[in-house]
Short mmCIF file of C-alpha atoms in Angstrom, two decimals:
data_model
loop_
_atom_site.label_atom_id
_atom_site.label_comp_id
_atom_site.label_asym_id
_atom_site.label_seq_id
_atom_site.Cartn_x
_atom_site.Cartn_y
_atom_site.Cartn_z
CA MET A 1 5.46 62.10 -52.01
CA ARG A 2 2.25 63.55 -50.68
CA SER A 3 -0.99 61.78 -49.60
CA ALA A 4 -4.54 63.08 -49.82
CA ASN A 5 -4.69 64.23 -46.19
CA GLU A 6 -1.09 65.52 -45.81
CA LYS A 7 0.64 68.79 -46.79
CA TYR A 8 4.29 69.44 -46.57
CA GLY A 9 6.92 72.03 -47.53
CA SER A 10 10.71 71.74 -47.91
CA TYR A 11 13.24 74.48 -47.06
CA ARG A 12 17.06 74.61 -47.21
CA TRP A 13 19.71 76.83 -45.57
CA HIS A 14 23.51 76.85 -45.13
CA ALA A 15 25.16 76.47 -41.71
CA CYS A 16 28.82 77.59 -41.61
CA GLN A 17 31.19 76.57 -38.81
CA SER A 18 34.96 76.53 -38.24
CA ILE A 19 35.20 73.16 -39.92
CA GLY A 20 33.47 74.44 -43.05
CA CYS A 21 30.04 74.96 -44.47
CA ARG A 22 27.58 72.08 -44.64
CA GLU A 23 24.21 71.88 -46.39
CA VAL A 24 21.24 70.79 -44.20
CA SER A 25 17.69 69.88 -45.40
CA VAL A 26 14.57 70.64 -43.33
CA PHE A 27 10.95 69.64 -44.08
CA ILE A 28 7.60 70.43 -42.44
CA THR A 29 4.68 67.99 -42.75
CA GLU A 30 1.05 68.41 -41.68
CA SER A 31 -0.57 65.10 -40.54
CA GLN A 32 -4.23 64.47 -39.81
CA HIS A 33 -3.36 62.45 -36.70
CA TRP A 34 -0.14 64.11 -35.48
CA GLY A 35 -0.51 67.73 -36.56
CA TRP A 36 2.57 69.51 -37.87
CA ILE A 37 5.79 67.48 -37.99
CA ILE A 38 9.23 69.12 -38.41
CA GLY A 39 12.14 67.00 -39.59
CA GLY A 40 15.62 67.45 -41.00
CA GLY A 41 18.73 65.64 -42.20
CA MET A 42 22.02 65.86 -44.03
CA ASP A 43 24.00 63.85 -46.47
CA GLU A 44 25.68 60.71 -44.99
CA ARG A 45 29.05 61.62 -46.55
CA ILE A 46 28.93 65.02 -44.91
CA TYR A 47 27.99 63.39 -41.57
CA ASP A 48 30.97 61.01 -41.83
CA GLU A 49 33.35 63.91 -42.54
CA ILE A 50 32.08 65.82 -39.50
CA MET A 51 32.41 62.77 -37.22
CA SER A 52 35.94 62.09 -38.52
CA GLU A 53 37.00 65.64 -37.75
CA VAL A 54 35.44 65.42 -34.25
CA TYR A 55 37.27 62.08 -33.59
CA GLU A 56 40.62 63.54 -34.68
CA SER A 57 40.09 66.58 -32.48
CA THR A 58 39.22 64.34 -29.50
CA ILE A 59 42.36 62.21 -30.02
CA ILE A 60 44.55 65.27 -30.08
CA ASN A 61 43.01 66.64 -26.87
CA LEU A 62 43.35 63.28 -25.08
CA THR A 63 46.98 62.99 -26.17
CA ILE A 64 47.75 66.42 -24.75
CA ILE A 65 46.04 65.49 -21.43
CA PHE A 66 47.94 62.16 -21.23
CA LEU A 67 51.30 63.84 -21.83
CA SER A 68 50.47 66.37 -19.12
CA ILE A 69 49.69 63.58 -16.64
CA VAL A 70 52.87 61.68 -17.51
CA ALA A 71 54.92 64.82 -16.99
CA SER A 72 53.26 65.40 -13.61
CA PHE A 73 53.99 61.82 -12.49
CA TYR A 74 57.57 62.13 -13.66
CA ILE A 75 58.05 65.27 -11.58
CA ILE A 76 56.47 63.62 -8.51
CA TYR A 77 58.57 60.49 -9.01
CA LYS A 78 61.70 62.62 -9.31
CA PHE A 79 61.08 64.21 -5.93
CA ARG A 80 59.94 61.02 -4.16
CA ASN A 81 62.31 58.48 -5.61
CA GLN A 82 64.35 58.06 -2.47
CA PHE A 83 61.32 57.57 -0.20
CA GLN A 84 59.81 55.20 -2.69
CA GLN A 85 62.95 53.08 -2.59
CA GLU A 86 62.64 52.88 1.19
CA VAL A 87 58.95 51.97 0.92
CA SER A 88 59.78 49.41 -1.79
CA SER A 89 62.41 47.80 0.44
CA TRP A 90 59.96 47.74 3.34
CA SER A 91 57.26 46.28 1.12
CA ASP A 92 59.60 43.55 -0.17
CA ASN A 93 60.56 42.53 3.36
CA VAL A 94 56.94 42.53 4.53
CA GLY A 95 55.97 40.61 1.40
CA ASN A 96 58.67 38.03 2.21
CA GLY A 97 57.30 37.60 5.73
CA LEU A 98 59.98 39.67 7.51
CA LEU A 99 57.45 41.51 9.61
CA HIS A 100 59.97 42.95 12.11
CA HIS A 101 61.68 44.99 9.42
CA THR A 102 61.44 48.68 10.37
CA MET A 103 62.11 51.89 8.47
CA ASP A 104 64.73 54.40 9.63
CA GLU A 105 62.97 56.98 11.79
CA SER A 106 66.17 59.08 12.38
CA LYS A 107 65.77 60.99 9.11
CA ASN A 108 64.21 64.35 9.70
CA ASP A 109 62.15 65.06 6.60
CA GLU A 110 58.52 65.27 5.55
CA TYR A 111 58.21 61.43 5.41
CA THR A 112 59.27 60.77 9.02
CA THR A 113 55.66 60.60 10.18
CA VAL A 114 54.87 58.12 7.40
CA ARG A 115 57.84 55.94 8.41
CA LYS A 116 56.68 55.88 12.03
CA SER A 117 53.15 54.99 10.96
CA LEU A 118 54.41 52.14 8.75
CA ASN A 119 56.57 50.83 11.62
CA LYS A 120 53.52 50.87 13.90
CA VAL A 121 51.53 49.02 11.26
CA THR A 122 54.27 46.39 10.99
CA ALA A 123 54.43 45.96 14.77
CA LYS A 124 50.67 45.61 15.06
CA LEU A 125 50.62 43.19 12.15
CA SER A 126 53.36 41.08 13.76
CA HIS A 127 51.49 41.01 17.06
CA SER A 128 48.24 40.13 15.30
CA ILE A 129 49.95 37.30 13.41
CA GLN A 130 51.32 35.91 16.67
CA GLU A 131 47.80 35.91 18.11
CA ILE A 132 46.47 34.36 14.88
CA LYS A 133 49.04 31.56 15.15
CA LEU A 134 47.96 30.86 18.72
CA ALA A 135 44.30 30.94 17.65
CA ILE A 136 45.08 28.63 14.72
CA ASP A 137 46.83 26.15 17.01
CA SER A 138 43.84 26.18 19.35
CA GLN A 139 41.51 25.93 16.35
CA ILE A 140 43.44 22.93 15.00
CA GLU A 141 43.24 21.17 18.35
CA THR A 142 39.54 21.93 18.67
CA THR A 143 38.86 20.94 15.06
CA ASN A 144 40.68 17.64 15.48
CA SER A 145 38.76 16.91 18.68
CA VAL A 146 35.42 17.83 17.07
CA SER A 147 36.32 15.80 13.97
CA ASN A 148 37.12 12.72 16.07
CA ARG A 149 33.93 13.11 18.07
CA THR A 150 31.99 13.63 14.85
CA GLU A 151 33.45 10.44 13.41
CA ASN A 152 32.54 8.52 16.58
CA THR A 153 29.07 10.06 16.60
CA ARG A 154 28.59 9.21 12.93
CA ASP A 155 29.64 5.59 13.54
CA ILE A 156 27.27 5.35 16.51
CA ILE A 157 24.44 6.88 14.49
CA LYS A 158 25.11 4.51 11.57
CA SER A 159 25.00 1.57 13.96
CA HIS A 160 21.82 2.98 15.52
CA VAL A 161 20.26 3.44 12.06
CA ALA A 162 21.12 -0.17 11.15
CA GLU A 163 19.71 -1.47 14.44
CA THR A 164 16.61 0.70 14.05
CA SER A 165 16.10 -0.55 10.50
CA ARG A 166 16.39 -4.16 11.63
CA THR A 167 14.00 -3.47 14.50
CA ALA A 168 11.54 -1.81 12.11
CA GLU A 169 11.77 -4.80 9.77
CA SER A 170 11.21 -7.20 12.69
CA ILE A 171 8.21 -5.20 13.89
CA ASN A 172 6.82 -5.08 10.37
CA GLU A 173 7.22 -8.85 10.07
CA PHE A 174 5.63 -9.28 13.50
CA SER A 175 2.77 -7.01 12.44
CA LEU A 176 2.26 -9.06 9.28
CA SER A 177 2.38 -12.30 11.30
CA VAL A 178 -0.13 -10.97 13.82
CA LYS A 179 -2.36 -9.78 10.99
CA GLU A 180 -2.12 -13.19 9.35
CA ILE A 181 -2.98 -14.85 12.67
CA SER A 182 -5.89 -12.45 13.08
CA ASP A 183 -7.12 -13.30 9.58
CA ASN A 184 -6.80 -17.02 10.32
CA ILE A 185 -8.67 -16.57 13.58
CA HIS A 186 -11.42 -14.68 11.75
CA GLN A 187 -11.59 -17.52 9.24
CA THR A 188 -11.71 -20.02 12.11
CA ALA A 189 -14.49 -18.02 13.74
CA SER A 190 -16.34 -17.97 10.42
CA LEU A 191 -15.89 -21.74 10.10
CA ALA A 192 -17.10 -22.13 13.69
CA ASP A 193 -20.18 -20.07 12.83
CA ASN A 194 -20.77 -22.25 9.79
CA THR A 195 -20.25 -25.37 11.90
CA LEU A 196 -22.69 -24.02 14.47
CA SER A 197 -25.25 -23.32 11.75
CA LEU A 198 -24.76 -26.76 10.20
CA ALA A 199 -24.94 -28.44 13.60
CA SER A 200 -28.15 -26.57 14.41
CA ALA A 201 -29.60 -27.56 11.04
CA ALA A 202 -28.49 -31.18 11.59
CA GLN A 203 -30.03 -31.16 15.06
CA THR A 204 -33.28 -29.91 13.59
CA THR A 205 -33.11 -32.64 10.95
CA VAL A 206 -32.35 -35.33 13.55
CA SER A 207 -35.23 -34.13 15.73
CA ALA A 208 -37.53 -34.25 12.72
CA MET A 209 -36.20 -37.72 11.86
CA ALA A 210 -36.85 -38.92 15.42
CA THR A 211 -40.38 -37.54 15.23
CA GLU A 212 -40.89 -39.24 11.88
CA SER A 213 -39.50 -42.46 13.34
CA GLU A 214 -42.08 -42.32 16.15
CA SER A 215 -44.80 -41.66 13.61
CA LEU A 216 -43.51 -44.49 11.42
CA LYS A 217 -43.46 -46.87 14.40
CA ALA A 218 -47.08 -46.01 15.12
CA GLN A 219 -47.98 -46.62 11.49
CA PHE A 220 -46.13 -49.95 11.54
CA ARG A 221 -48.05 -50.99 14.64
CA GLN A 222 -51.26 -50.02 12.89
CA VAL A 223 -50.21 -52.00 9.80
CA ASP A 224 -49.38 -54.99 11.99
CA GLU A 225 -52.79 -54.75 13.61
CA GLU A 226 -54.45 -54.50 10.20
CA ILE A 227 -52.51 -57.53 8.98
CA ASN A 228 -53.52 -59.52 12.06
CA SER A 229 -57.10 -58.44 11.48
CA ASN A 230 -56.86 -59.53 7.85
CA ASN A 231 -55.40 -62.87 8.93
CA ASN A 232 -58.34 -63.39 11.25
CA SER A 233 -60.72 -62.52 8.43
CA VAL A 234 -58.89 -64.92 6.15
CA GLN A 235 -59.24 -67.67 8.75
CA GLN A 236 -62.96 -66.96 8.98
CA ILE A 237 -63.25 -67.01 5.18
CA HIS A 238 -61.28 -70.26 5.09
CA SER A 239 -63.68 -71.76 7.63
CA ALA A 240 -66.66 -70.55 5.57
CA LEU A 241 -65.10 -72.03 2.44
CA GLU A 242 -64.70 -75.37 4.19
CA VAL A 243 -68.40 -75.23 5.04
CA ILE A 244 -69.25 -74.27 1.46
CA GLY A 245 -67.04 -77.09 0.14
CA SER A 246 -68.75 -79.57 2.41
CA ILE A 247 -72.16 -78.30 1.30
CA ALA A 248 -71.09 -78.50 -2.36
CA GLU A 249 -69.88 -82.08 -1.83
CA GLN A 250 -73.15 -83.04 -0.18
CA THR A 251 -75.09 -81.26 -2.94
CA ASN A 252 -73.09 -83.21 -5.52
CA LEU A 253 -73.98 -86.47 -3.76
CA LEU A 254 -77.63 -85.47 -3.53
CA ALA A 255 -77.66 -84.52 -7.22
CA LEU A 256 -76.07 -87.86 -8.06
CA ASN A 257 -78.73 -89.68 -6.06
CA ALA A 258 -81.42 -87.56 -7.74
CA ALA A 259 -80.08 -88.43 -11.19
CA ILE A 260 -80.13 -92.12 -10.28
CA GLU A 261 -83.72 -91.88 -9.10
CA ALA A 262 -84.69 -89.90 -12.24
CA ALA A 263 -83.22 -92.64 -14.42
CA ARG A 264 -85.28 -95.15 -12.58
CA ALA A 265 -88.40 -93.09 -13.19
CA GLY A 266 -87.90 -93.22 -16.95
CA ASP A 267 -89.48 -90.55 -19.07
CA GLN A 268 -91.20 -89.00 -16.12
CA GLY A 269 -87.94 -88.34 -14.38
CA ARG A 270 -86.08 -87.10 -17.43
CA GLY A 271 -86.57 -83.36 -16.61
CA PHE A 272 -85.56 -83.90 -13.04
CA ALA A 273 -82.42 -85.67 -14.31
CA VAL A 274 -81.44 -82.58 -16.29
CA VAL A 275 -81.85 -80.44 -13.20
CA ALA A 276 -79.88 -82.90 -11.18
CA ASP A 277 -77.05 -82.80 -13.74
CA GLU A 278 -77.00 -79.01 -13.59
CA VAL A 279 -76.95 -79.10 -9.80
CA ARG A 280 -74.05 -81.55 -9.91
CA ALA A 281 -72.17 -79.31 -12.35
CA LEU A 282 -72.84 -76.29 -10.15
CA ALA A 283 -71.70 -78.15 -7.09
CA SER A 284 -68.56 -79.26 -8.92
CA ARG A 285 -67.75 -75.69 -9.97
CA THR A 286 -68.43 -74.52 -6.43
CA GLN A 287 -65.98 -77.09 -5.11
CA ASN A 288 -63.37 -76.01 -7.68
CA SER A 289 -63.85 -72.32 -6.83
CA THR A 290 -63.67 -73.09 -3.15
CA THR A 291 -60.41 -74.93 -3.71
CA GLU A 292 -59.00 -72.01 -5.70
CA ILE A 293 -60.11 -69.49 -3.07
CA SER A 294 -58.54 -71.62 -0.38
CA SER A 295 -55.25 -71.67 -2.28
CA PHE A 296 -55.43 -67.89 -2.74
CA LEU A 297 -56.20 -67.40 0.93
CA GLU A 298 -53.27 -69.60 1.88
CA GLU A 299 -50.99 -67.46 -0.30
CA LEU A 300 -52.53 -64.34 1.22
CA VAL A 301 -51.85 -65.65 4.71
CA ALA A 302 -48.27 -66.47 3.76
CA ASN A 303 -47.78 -62.98 2.32
CA SER A 304 -49.35 -61.43 5.39
CA GLN A 305 -46.94 -63.37 7.58
CA SER A 306 -44.02 -62.14 5.44
CA ILE A 307 -45.33 -58.59 5.67
CA THR A 308 -45.72 -59.00 9.41
CA THR A 309 -42.11 -60.16 9.65
CA MET A 310 -40.95 -57.22 7.50
CA VAL A 311 -42.99 -54.76 9.53
CA GLY A 312 -41.45 -56.18 12.69
CA ASP A 313 -37.99 -55.77 11.24
CA MET A 314 -38.80 -52.24 10.11
CA ASN A 315 -40.23 -51.43 13.50
CA GLN A 316 -37.03 -52.68 15.11
CA THR A 317 -35.04 -50.58 12.63
CA CYS A 318 -37.12 -47.53 13.57
CA GLU A 319 -36.36 -48.26 17.21
CA GLN A 320 -32.65 -48.31 16.39
CA VAL A 321 -32.97 -45.13 14.29
CA PHE A 322 -34.78 -43.42 17.14
CA SER A 323 -32.09 -44.52 19.59
CA HIS A 324 -29.31 -43.38 17.24
CA SER A 325 -31.17 -40.11 16.63
CA TYR A 326 -31.20 -39.49 20.35
CA ASP A 327 -27.44 -40.18 20.52
CA VAL A 328 -26.79 -37.93 17.50
CA ASP A 329 -28.92 -35.19 19.07
CA GLU A 330 -26.86 -35.39 22.27
CA ALA A 331 -23.62 -35.27 20.24
CA LEU A 332 -24.89 -32.31 18.23
CA ASN A 333 -25.80 -30.49 21.46
CA LYS A 334 -22.24 -30.99 22.69
CA LEU A 335 -20.88 -29.91 19.30
CA ILE A 336 -23.01 -26.76 19.34
CA GLU A 337 -21.85 -25.90 22.85
CA SER A 338 -18.21 -26.49 21.83
CA ALA A 339 -18.69 -24.41 18.67
CA LYS A 340 -20.19 -21.56 20.71
CA THR A 341 -17.31 -21.69 23.19
CA SER A 342 -14.76 -21.89 20.36
CA ASN A 343 -16.44 -18.96 18.63
CA GLN A 344 -16.29 -16.89 21.81
CA TYR A 345 -12.60 -17.73 22.27
CA SER A 346 -11.95 -16.97 18.61
CA GLU A 347 -13.64 -13.59 18.91
CA SER A 348 -11.62 -12.78 22.04
CA ILE A 349 -8.37 -13.89 20.39
CA ALA A 350 -9.25 -12.00 17.19
CA ALA A 351 -9.94 -8.82 19.17
CA ALA A 352 -6.64 -9.23 21.04
CA ALA A 353 -4.83 -9.95 17.76
CA GLU A 354 -6.33 -6.84 16.14
CA GLN A 355 -5.26 -4.80 19.16
CA GLN A 356 -1.76 -6.26 18.92
CA THR A 357 -1.77 -5.51 15.19
CA MET A 358 -2.66 -1.87 15.84
CA ILE A 359 0.02 -1.66 18.55
CA ALA A 360 2.56 -3.25 16.19
CA ILE A 361 1.57 -0.86 13.39
CA ASP A 362 1.92 2.14 15.73
CA ALA A 363 5.27 0.81 16.96
CA ALA A 364 6.40 0.26 13.36
CA LYS A 365 5.40 3.82 12.49
CA ALA A 366 7.28 5.14 15.52
CA ILE A 367 10.35 3.04 14.68
CA ASN A 368 10.22 4.16 11.05
CA SER A 369 9.97 7.78 12.20
CA ILE A 370 12.94 7.24 14.51
CA SER A 371 14.81 5.58 11.64
CA GLN A 372 14.07 8.53 9.38
CA LYS A 373 15.20 10.99 12.05
CA ALA A 374 18.33 8.92 12.64
CA SER A 375 19.00 8.91 8.89
CA GLU A 376 18.59 12.68 8.85
CA ILE A 377 20.96 12.96 11.81
CA GLU A 378 23.39 10.68 9.99
CA GLY A 379 23.18 12.97 6.97
CA HIS A 380 23.79 15.99 9.18
CA SER A 381 26.72 14.18 10.81
CA GLU A 382 28.15 13.41 7.39
CA SER A 383 27.73 17.07 6.43
CA ILE A 384 29.42 18.14 9.67
CA ARG A 385 32.22 15.66 8.99
CA GLU A 386 32.75 17.05 5.51
CA THR A 387 32.63 20.58 6.92
CA MET A 388 35.21 19.67 9.58
CA LYS A 389 37.43 18.15 6.91
CA ALA A 390 37.17 21.34 4.89
CA GLN A 391 37.84 23.33 8.07
CA GLN A 392 40.92 21.22 8.80
CA SER A 393 42.13 21.71 5.24
CA ASN A 394 41.57 25.46 5.42
CA THR A 395 43.26 25.64 8.83
CA ALA A 396 46.25 23.70 7.52
CA MET A 397 46.51 26.05 4.54
CA LEU A 398 46.28 29.07 6.87
CA GLU A 399 48.92 27.51 9.13
CA ASP A 400 51.22 27.09 6.13
CA VAL A 401 50.68 30.72 5.16
CA ILE A 402 51.41 31.94 8.71
CA ALA A 403 54.48 29.70 8.88
CA GLN A 404 55.91 31.59 5.93
CA LEU A 405 55.82 34.84 7.95
CA ASN A 406 59.00 35.50 10.00
CA VAL A 407 58.07 37.39 13.13
CA ASN A 408 61.09 36.36 15.26
CA GLN A 409 63.87 38.30 13.48
CA GLN A 410 64.38 42.00 13.04
CA TYR A 411 65.91 43.73 10.07
CA ARG A 412 66.82 47.31 9.65
#
């Protein structure tokens, strides 16, 4: 196919080789973006035939090379069979742990140097194994000693960790107890402050009550004086009423006499009789009013006496209140002083408790840090113990392997 901006041409030629002639297609394409593009290809069936022929040719060549190598090894083996048997025997003995087996160095051939070298290797290996056995024995003894010490150290560290944990718990409990005591002391100090405030307020109230009692006593005295003054006035009024009553009685008698004289006078005294009757009636009403006023004044005097008695009682009560107020004021002064002293002690104890709390917290932190470090050391000790166990196991395995090597007998 061909697009609007592309041009292409297709050409064919025949390529002939030893395996035959094959047809190959080539095309040239002009692209707007890439310029001229050259490509080619062949039929897949033809490609498969070529690859099959190449594979067969490669197999044949590899077979020829392999047969050549086998022939070379066969020739070498033919010439070295005897020496290889000696080496095989030496290898078997060495493999079985017979390290003092030596090869015959009396043969004078091209392998004599090799035999001597192998004998030297065997001798050095035997000597090295002897030294390894000694080192393993020393290593076992050292490992056992280190393992025992590690076990003891681990037990000591575990005990130390347990003791440290218990100590940390005790210090934490002590810190909590001290903090609780400090809180209680703060509450006590707060209550003492409240008590001090209440006592001060009560003292102020008692002082005001004492002042009011003094003022009330003065007022009662004034009331008593006023009542006495009223009683005196009542007595004066009573005396005046007695005089008025006496005058009214005399007026009544005079009016009666005047009425009698008017009756004697007849018609001429009739007007005077009317006046006399009115005067008698007025005198009678005056006497009645005087009697009523006297009764009222007597009741007023009785009430005044009752009031005087009550005022006296109230005055005595005020005296008692004033005395008790003084006693309460003294008690409140002592209470305030005690509250101030208690507050000072509470503040001192609270400060000391807070200081002890901080010390306990710091000690708890230090103990916890020590406990953590001890736990880490315990973990390291456990790791060392496991490592020593593995080392003992490996040493035992190595000892078993060395034990299988016979370095005390010689074979020829």
